[in-house]
Every structure is written in C-alpha cells, then in structure tokens.
C-alpha cells in the first residue's frame, strides 16, 4: 500500500537567501524521526514490516510517501504520522541532514552528474530572477544560511491543510 501526502510547497517557496529550505525541511520530517522516536528507532521499527516513509521535493510541491503492506498499516501510521505531525527537530539531525544536502549539491551534482548539472544550469538561465532559478537542493550560500528555526517556521507554514 502506498499513501502519498502532497503539499503545495516546493523549492519555489524558499525565501531569498535561504534556497534549499524546503528540501531541508522535508528531510527533517522524513529522515529525522519524531519527538518520541529517533530516526534509528524509526528505521528499526519499520524494517521488520518492510515499511518506508520518504520525501520528494520539486519546484512547486513536496510529497511524502509511505509504503507498507496493507496488513501493517496501523502500526506503520503509528510510527510515520508523528514524524510529520510532531517531528523531532533535533540539532544533531539538522546538522547531519544539512551536511548531506550540501554534499549532494557540491559533490554529487557538481562533480558526479554532468547531465543533471547541465539541466540545472539551463533552468537557472531560463528562470533567472524568479523563484524557479535555483536547484531544488538550493544553493551553497542558501543552505549554509538556514537555521533550525527557519526549518521550524517553514514546517508550520507550509505543511498545513
């Protein structure tokens, strides 16, 4: 069973100077656990039931996808929903995910994926001066400027009904 939750908040909603905020906020929901469970405890609980909870950020939307066998849906949602509704937002997870996002931008995109880098450059040229002019991952300066308080603010304003 796959359950998708879609929010109309993507990288185009990143504030100027904080490019990458939407991607980091989504990662803090999907990869940092809930207030009650750390991410290692979440992974340990989801592993036996073959469950996963992932985020995907695009220019205009963010999608959270939960995958689980239908027999385990209740136990899965008891673990996954608190990650979205009451995320842990721990400082160590923030630093880890922020470093991973910077690494994905600097190393993976710039050094290891010329085709994707070319696409991002083309979009930057076409959409220069608009909210669509930066990669979904953000910019190096934008990611470095993001604070945990920025993530908290984004989560409360973007992931709502």
PDB file of C-alpha atoms in Angstrom, residues 16-109:
ATOM      1  CA  UNK A  16      15.564  34.598  -0.838  1.00  0.00           C
ATOM      2  CA  UNK A  17      18.908  33.827   0.748  1.00  0.00           C
ATOM      3  CA  UNK A  18      17.628  30.515   2.184  1.00  0.00           C
ATOM      4  CA  UNK A  19      17.485  28.495  -1.041  1.00  0.00           C
ATOM      5  CA  UNK A  20      17.242  24.828  -0.061  1.00  0.00           C
ATOM      6  CA  UNK A  21      14.943  25.364   2.923  1.00  0.00           C
ATOM      7  CA  UNK A  22      12.062  23.310   1.508  1.00  0.00           C
ATOM      8  CA  UNK A  23      14.365  20.354   0.783  1.00  0.00           C
ATOM      9  CA  UNK A  24      15.948  20.512   4.230  1.00  0.00           C
ATOM     10  CA  UNK A  25      12.565  20.827   5.952  1.00  0.00           C
ATOM     11  CA  UNK A  26      11.233  17.774   4.095  1.00  0.00           C
ATOM     12  CA  UNK A  27      14.357  15.824   5.040  1.00  0.00           C
ATOM     13  CA  UNK A  28      13.862  16.805   8.678  1.00  0.00           C
ATOM     14  CA  UNK A  29      10.392  15.245   8.538  1.00  0.00           C
ATOM     15  CA  UNK A  30      11.253  12.066   6.635  1.00  0.00           C
ATOM     16  CA  UNK A  31      14.790  11.413   7.875  1.00  0.00           C
ATOM     17  CA  UNK A  32      14.987  12.728  11.429  1.00  0.00           C
ATOM     18  CA  UNK A  33      12.324  10.870  13.390  1.00  0.00           C
ATOM     19  CA  UNK A  34       9.565  12.201  15.596  1.00  0.00           C
ATOM     20  CA  UNK A  35       9.590  13.840  19.001  1.00  0.00           C
ATOM     21  CA  UNK A  36       9.204  10.387  20.623  1.00  0.00           C
ATOM     22  CA  UNK A  37      11.354   8.250  18.280  1.00  0.00           C
ATOM     23  CA  UNK A  38      14.800   8.979  16.904  1.00  0.00           C
ATOM     24  CA  UNK A  39      15.424   8.055  13.266  1.00  0.00           C
ATOM     25  CA  UNK A  40      17.384   4.919  14.190  1.00  0.00           C
ATOM     26  CA  UNK A  41      14.416   3.760  16.296  1.00  0.00           C
ATOM     27  CA  UNK A  42      12.033   4.545  13.416  1.00  0.00           C
ATOM     28  CA  UNK A  43      14.173   2.545  10.989  1.00  0.00           C
ATOM     29  CA  UNK A  44      14.418  -0.338  13.440  1.00  0.00           C
ATOM     30  CA  UNK A  45      10.618  -0.382  13.838  1.00  0.00           C
ATOM     31  CA  UNK A  46       9.872  -0.105  10.107  1.00  0.00           C
ATOM     32  CA  UNK A  47      12.417  -2.698   8.957  1.00  0.00           C
ATOM     33  CA  UNK A  48      10.541  -5.867  10.029  1.00  0.00           C
ATOM     34  CA  UNK A  49       7.331  -4.634   8.399  1.00  0.00           C
ATOM     35  CA  UNK A  50       9.176  -3.537   5.211  1.00  0.00           C
ATOM     36  CA  UNK A  51       7.825  -0.005   5.601  1.00  0.00           C
ATOM     37  CA  UNK A  52       9.280   3.240   4.343  1.00  0.00           C
ATOM     38  CA  UNK A  53       8.484   6.924   4.650  1.00  0.00           C
ATOM     39  CA  UNK A  54      10.156   9.218   2.128  1.00  0.00           C
ATOM     40  CA  UNK A  55      10.004  12.827   0.982  1.00  0.00           C
ATOM     41  CA  UNK A  56      10.390  14.239  -2.515  1.00  0.00           C
ATOM     42  CA  UNK A  57      10.640  17.961  -3.125  1.00  0.00           C
ATOM     43  CA  UNK A  58      10.037  19.554  -6.511  1.00  0.00           C
ATOM     44  CA  UNK A  59       9.767  23.179  -7.624  1.00  0.00           C
ATOM     45  CA  UNK A  60       6.140  23.631  -6.519  1.00  0.00           C
ATOM     46  CA  UNK A  61       5.255  20.634  -4.350  1.00  0.00           C
ATOM     47  CA  UNK A  62       6.533  18.330  -1.646  1.00  0.00           C
ATOM     48  CA  UNK A  63       5.291  14.755  -1.492  1.00  0.00           C
ATOM     49  CA  UNK A  64       5.631  12.392   1.445  1.00  0.00           C
ATOM     50  CA  UNK A  65       5.164   8.746   0.502  1.00  0.00           C
ATOM     51  CA  UNK A  66       4.520   5.957   2.946  1.00  0.00           C
ATOM     52  CA  UNK A  67       4.857   2.381   1.673  1.00  0.00           C
ATOM     53  CA  UNK A  68       3.703  -0.606   3.687  1.00  0.00           C
ATOM     54  CA  UNK A  69       1.964  -3.949   3.339  1.00  0.00           C
ATOM     55  CA  UNK A  70      -1.742  -3.454   3.950  1.00  0.00           C
ATOM     56  CA  UNK A  71      -1.703  -5.810   6.951  1.00  0.00           C
ATOM     57  CA  UNK A  72       0.707  -3.496   8.775  1.00  0.00           C
ATOM     58  CA  UNK A  73      -0.887  -0.120   8.033  1.00  0.00           C
ATOM     59  CA  UNK A  74      -1.943   0.675  11.630  1.00  0.00           C
ATOM     60  CA  UNK A  75       1.487   0.035  13.150  1.00  0.00           C
ATOM     61  CA  UNK A  76       3.084   1.935  10.260  1.00  0.00           C
ATOM     62  CA  UNK A  77       0.931   5.025  10.716  1.00  0.00           C
ATOM     63  CA  UNK A  78       1.565   4.987  14.465  1.00  0.00           C
ATOM     64  CA  UNK A  79       5.250   5.488  13.569  1.00  0.00           C
ATOM     65  CA  UNK A  80       5.093   7.604  10.392  1.00  0.00           C
ATOM     66  CA  UNK A  81       2.372  10.152  11.188  1.00  0.00           C
ATOM     67  CA  UNK A  82       4.166  11.556  14.273  1.00  0.00           C
ATOM     68  CA  UNK A  83       7.180  12.201  12.021  1.00  0.00           C
ATOM     69  CA  UNK A  84       5.013  14.639  10.060  1.00  0.00           C
ATOM     70  CA  UNK A  85       2.738  15.924  12.810  1.00  0.00           C
ATOM     71  CA  UNK A  86       5.296  16.157  15.629  1.00  0.00           C
ATOM     72  CA  UNK A  87       8.814  15.985  14.136  1.00  0.00           C
ATOM     73  CA  UNK A  88      11.800  15.617  16.436  1.00  0.00           C
ATOM     74  CA  UNK A  89      13.770  18.575  15.037  1.00  0.00           C
ATOM     75  CA  UNK A  90      16.925  17.611  16.929  1.00  0.00           C
ATOM     76  CA  UNK A  91      20.041  19.691  16.433  1.00  0.00           C
ATOM     77  CA  UNK A  92      22.226  16.671  15.580  1.00  0.00           C
ATOM     78  CA  UNK A  93      19.769  15.552  12.864  1.00  0.00           C
ATOM     79  CA  UNK A  94      19.666  19.101  11.489  1.00  0.00           C
ATOM     80  CA  UNK A  95      23.465  19.240  11.213  1.00  0.00           C
ATOM     81  CA  UNK A  96      23.629  15.760   9.649  1.00  0.00           C
ATOM     82  CA  UNK A  97      20.953  16.478   7.042  1.00  0.00           C
ATOM     83  CA  UNK A  98      22.272  19.952   6.271  1.00  0.00           C
ATOM     84  CA  UNK A  99      25.748  18.492   5.650  1.00  0.00           C
ATOM     85  CA  UNK A 100      24.234  15.749   3.474  1.00  0.00           C
ATOM     86  CA  UNK A 101      22.329  18.335   1.416  1.00  0.00           C
ATOM     87  CA  UNK A 102      25.472  20.443   0.947  1.00  0.00           C
ATOM     88  CA  UNK A 103      27.380  17.330  -0.073  1.00  0.00           C
ATOM     89  CA  UNK A 104      24.656  16.346  -2.559  1.00  0.00           C
ATOM     90  CA  UNK A 105      24.865  19.797  -4.123  1.00  0.00           C
ATOM     91  CA  UNK A 106      28.654  20.216  -4.104  1.00  0.00           C
ATOM     92  CA  UNK A 107      29.836  16.691  -4.786  1.00  0.00           C
ATOM     93  CA  UNK A 108      27.020  14.693  -6.330  1.00  0.00           C
ATOM     94  CA  UNK A 109      25.588  17.372  -8.607  1.00  0.00           C
TER      95      UNK A 109
END
